[in-house]
Amino acid sequence: MTPRPVVIDTDAGVDDALAILLALRSPEISVEAVTTVAGNAEVHQCTRNVYAVIERAGSSVRPPVVQGSAAPLRLPLITAPEVHGAGGLGSLVPRLMKRPARTGTAAFTIAALARRFGNRLTVVALGPLTNIARAVQKDVRAMRSVGRIVSMGGAFRVPGNTGPVAEFNYFVDPHAADIVVTSGLRLTVVPLDVTQQVMLTWDNLCTSVAKLPARRRTWFHRLLDGYMEYHALTEGRRSAYLHDPVAMAEAIRPGVLSKVRTGIRVETWNGPARGMTVFATLPAGKSPFVATGVDHGNWKILSRRIWR
Ligand code: BDR
Ligand code: CA
């Protein structure tokens, strides 16, 4: 089986880190590049975090890392240190990068990979959609030729996690999200409705890493400790939602998530409904797929790859 080429666009917080580990350990795909976007943390922190996760994955193939947008298209940046820790990776403090990442060229890289691989390419967007929207603005034809774009974002029938109605990624850059969901791309949106069907408890974590050498175990604990404390406050239980790994699982093994095809829009007005996703009628053929459920058996098998 030839691995499918994938580009990961990420704001490299705690759950992004787990999703990147999953991707790098999945023989079904080959990660051609990792691009970074401001979101959970500032973009230079996200870039540094990606290097740290790639190093932690320990694979011999190291994808190029390209730093992207430092701020949303039109609104000031909002980060989430209360969820992901001051630097984005819980209480881990990644070493400074030995060499600076190529900066500001993420959208260019994504569009170039779209031209190179066309419908063989999968784009996995784990953060605000700023870089993806910029790639669409640069070369919409190439982006429409991409086989699949999987975006973690949105909240339809569940409350938001950033304010009452919005999910974080689409809240941070609603303009980018609305461009991406209305551009006629082969898009699958993975909203909170689905990602919140998968929860990792502290006990699950301890069991999953129990047999690892102490250093690796500590790495996971330091990554997830604060994230789980945050969820203890919001969900009443020391646990974690694995939003980005669930979206990554669908990119690795299409069909892990069930989907419906429906037009959607994202509220861009900077008021109480900012970033809210709503069902909408789009011109024929332009509607994305929206994930609705998880095949838990398949997810369990894939997710074991994270804990190594
Ligand atoms: C999304 O927002 C970020 O905090 C997470 O990394 C995930 O991509 C969940 O709303
Ligand atoms: Ca993310």
Short mmCIF file of N, CA, C and O and ligand atoms in Angstrom, two decimals, residues 10-17 39-40 80 83-84 125-128 152-154 161-162 166-170 172 192 195-196 227 241-245, ligand 1:
data_model
loop_
_atom_site.label_atom_id
_atom_site.label_comp_id
_atom_site.label_asym_id
_atom_site.label_seq_id
_atom_site.Cartn_x
_atom_site.Cartn_y
_atom_site.Cartn_z
N THR A 10 -1.57 23.09 11.97
CA THR A 10 -1.85 22.93 13.40
C THR A 10 -1.51 24.16 14.24
O THR A 10 -0.56 24.88 13.94
N ASP A 11 -2.30 24.34 15.32
CA ASP A 11 -1.95 25.36 16.31
C ASP A 11 -1.31 24.70 17.54
O ASP A 11 -1.28 25.30 18.62
N ALA A 12 -0.80 23.49 17.31
CA ALA A 12 0.10 22.76 18.20
C ALA A 12 -0.10 22.94 19.71
O ALA A 12 0.83 23.23 20.45
N GLY A 13 -1.33 22.68 20.14
CA GLY A 13 -1.62 22.59 21.57
C GLY A 13 -1.55 21.13 22.00
O GLY A 13 -0.98 20.29 21.28
N VAL A 14 -2.17 20.83 23.15
CA VAL A 14 -2.04 19.49 23.75
C VAL A 14 -2.65 18.41 22.86
O VAL A 14 -2.00 17.39 22.55
N ASP A 15 -3.91 18.61 22.42
CA ASP A 15 -4.54 17.55 21.61
C ASP A 15 -3.95 17.50 20.20
O ASP A 15 -3.88 16.44 19.59
N ASP A 16 -3.47 18.65 19.70
CA ASP A 16 -2.76 18.63 18.41
C ASP A 16 -1.53 17.73 18.50
O ASP A 16 -1.22 16.98 17.57
N ALA A 17 -0.81 17.83 19.64
CA ALA A 17 0.42 17.04 19.80
C ALA A 17 0.10 15.55 19.69
O ALA A 17 0.81 14.80 19.01
N GLY A 39 -3.14 30.10 17.40
CA GLY A 39 -4.44 29.66 17.92
C GLY A 39 -4.30 29.34 19.40
O GLY A 39 -4.31 30.24 20.24
N ASN A 40 -4.05 28.08 19.71
CA ASN A 40 -3.87 27.71 21.12
C ASN A 40 -2.75 28.52 21.76
O ASN A 40 -2.78 28.85 22.94
N ALA A 80 -5.20 30.26 24.12
CA ALA A 80 -5.89 29.50 25.17
C ALA A 80 -4.92 28.93 26.20
O ALA A 80 -4.85 27.71 26.40
N VAL A 83 -6.18 26.48 28.84
CA VAL A 83 -6.48 25.10 28.43
C VAL A 83 -5.18 24.34 28.14
O VAL A 83 -5.01 23.19 28.56
N HIS A 84 -4.28 24.99 27.40
CA HIS A 84 -3.12 24.27 26.85
C HIS A 84 -1.79 24.61 27.55
O HIS A 84 -0.74 24.12 27.13
N ALA A 125 -6.61 20.01 9.03
CA ALA A 125 -6.53 21.32 9.68
C ALA A 125 -6.98 21.19 11.13
O ALA A 125 -8.16 20.92 11.39
N LEU A 126 -6.05 21.39 12.06
CA LEU A 126 -6.33 21.15 13.48
C LEU A 126 -6.45 22.45 14.27
O LEU A 126 -6.59 22.41 15.49
N GLY A 127 -6.36 23.58 13.60
CA GLY A 127 -6.44 24.86 14.30
C GLY A 127 -7.36 25.81 13.55
O GLY A 127 -8.12 25.40 12.67
N PRO A 128 -7.29 27.11 13.88
CA PRO A 128 -8.05 28.10 13.11
C PRO A 128 -7.68 27.98 11.62
O PRO A 128 -6.54 27.63 11.29
N MET A 152 -11.02 20.16 12.01
CA MET A 152 -11.64 20.07 13.33
C MET A 152 -12.20 21.44 13.67
O MET A 152 -11.45 22.41 13.79
N GLY A 153 -13.52 21.51 13.83
CA GLY A 153 -14.11 22.80 14.18
C GLY A 153 -15.62 22.77 14.15
O GLY A 153 -16.23 21.86 13.60
N GLY A 154 -16.22 23.79 14.77
CA GLY A 154 -17.68 23.94 14.75
C GLY A 154 -18.36 23.21 15.89
O GLY A 154 -17.78 22.36 16.57
N ASN A 161 -17.42 25.59 23.13
CA ASN A 161 -16.41 25.52 24.19
C ASN A 161 -15.68 26.85 24.31
O ASN A 161 -14.76 27.00 25.11
N THR A 162 -16.08 27.84 23.48
CA THR A 162 -15.53 29.19 23.59
C THR A 162 -16.74 30.12 23.53
O THR A 162 -17.17 30.51 22.45
N ALA A 166 -19.92 28.81 20.24
CA ALA A 166 -18.84 28.61 19.26
C ALA A 166 -17.77 27.66 19.76
O ALA A 166 -17.46 27.60 20.95
N GLU A 167 -17.22 26.96 18.82
CA GLU A 167 -16.05 26.10 19.05
C GLU A 167 -14.80 26.97 18.86
O GLU A 167 -14.79 27.88 18.04
N PHE A 168 -13.71 26.64 19.57
CA PHE A 168 -12.52 27.51 19.61
C PHE A 168 -11.95 27.84 18.23
O PHE A 168 -11.72 29.00 17.90
N ASN A 169 -11.67 26.83 17.39
CA ASN A 169 -10.97 27.10 16.11
C ASN A 169 -11.76 28.06 15.23
O ASN A 169 -11.18 28.96 14.60
N TYR A 170 -13.09 27.86 15.17
CA TYR A 170 -13.90 28.71 14.29
C TYR A 170 -14.18 30.06 14.96
O TYR A 170 -14.39 31.06 14.30
N VAL A 172 -11.89 31.68 16.81
CA VAL A 172 -10.67 32.49 16.68
C VAL A 172 -10.61 33.17 15.31
O VAL A 172 -10.31 34.36 15.21
N LEU A 192 -17.51 19.65 17.52
CA LEU A 192 -17.52 19.19 18.92
C LEU A 192 -18.54 18.09 19.15
O LEU A 192 -18.33 17.21 20.00
N THR A 195 -16.38 15.12 18.43
CA THR A 195 -15.13 14.96 19.20
C THR A 195 -15.43 14.77 20.68
O THR A 195 -14.66 14.12 21.40
N GLN A 196 -16.54 15.30 21.14
CA GLN A 196 -16.87 15.13 22.56
C GLN A 196 -17.48 13.77 22.87
O GLN A 196 -17.82 13.47 24.01
N TYR A 227 -4.24 20.10 31.12
CA TYR A 227 -5.39 19.99 30.20
C TYR A 227 -6.53 19.23 30.88
O TYR A 227 -7.69 19.60 30.79
N TYR A 241 -10.91 15.84 26.31
CA TYR A 241 -11.45 15.58 24.98
C TYR A 241 -10.29 15.50 24.00
O TYR A 241 -9.37 16.32 24.05
N LEU A 242 -10.37 14.53 23.09
CA LEU A 242 -9.29 14.36 22.12
C LEU A 242 -9.75 14.86 20.74
O LEU A 242 -9.81 14.10 19.77
N HIS A 243 -10.08 16.16 20.69
CA HIS A 243 -10.67 16.73 19.47
C HIS A 243 -9.82 16.44 18.22
O HIS A 243 -10.31 15.89 17.23
N ASP A 244 -8.56 16.85 18.27
CA ASP A 244 -7.73 16.76 17.05
C ASP A 244 -7.35 15.32 16.69
O ASP A 244 -7.37 14.97 15.50
N PRO A 245 -7.05 14.45 17.65
CA PRO A 245 -6.80 13.05 17.27
C PRO A 245 -8.00 12.40 16.59
O PRO A 245 -7.84 11.59 15.69
C1 BDR B 1 -10.05 22.79 19.24
O1 BDR B 1 -9.53 24.00 19.82
C2 BDR B 1 -8.23 23.78 20.32
O2 BDR B 1 -8.14 24.25 21.62
C3 BDR B 1 -7.96 22.31 20.23
O3 BDR B 1 -6.60 22.10 19.90
C4 BDR B 1 -8.87 21.84 19.13
O4 BDR B 1 -8.28 21.99 17.86
C5 BDR B 1 -11.20 22.29 20.07
O5 BDR B 1 -12.18 23.26 20.14
#
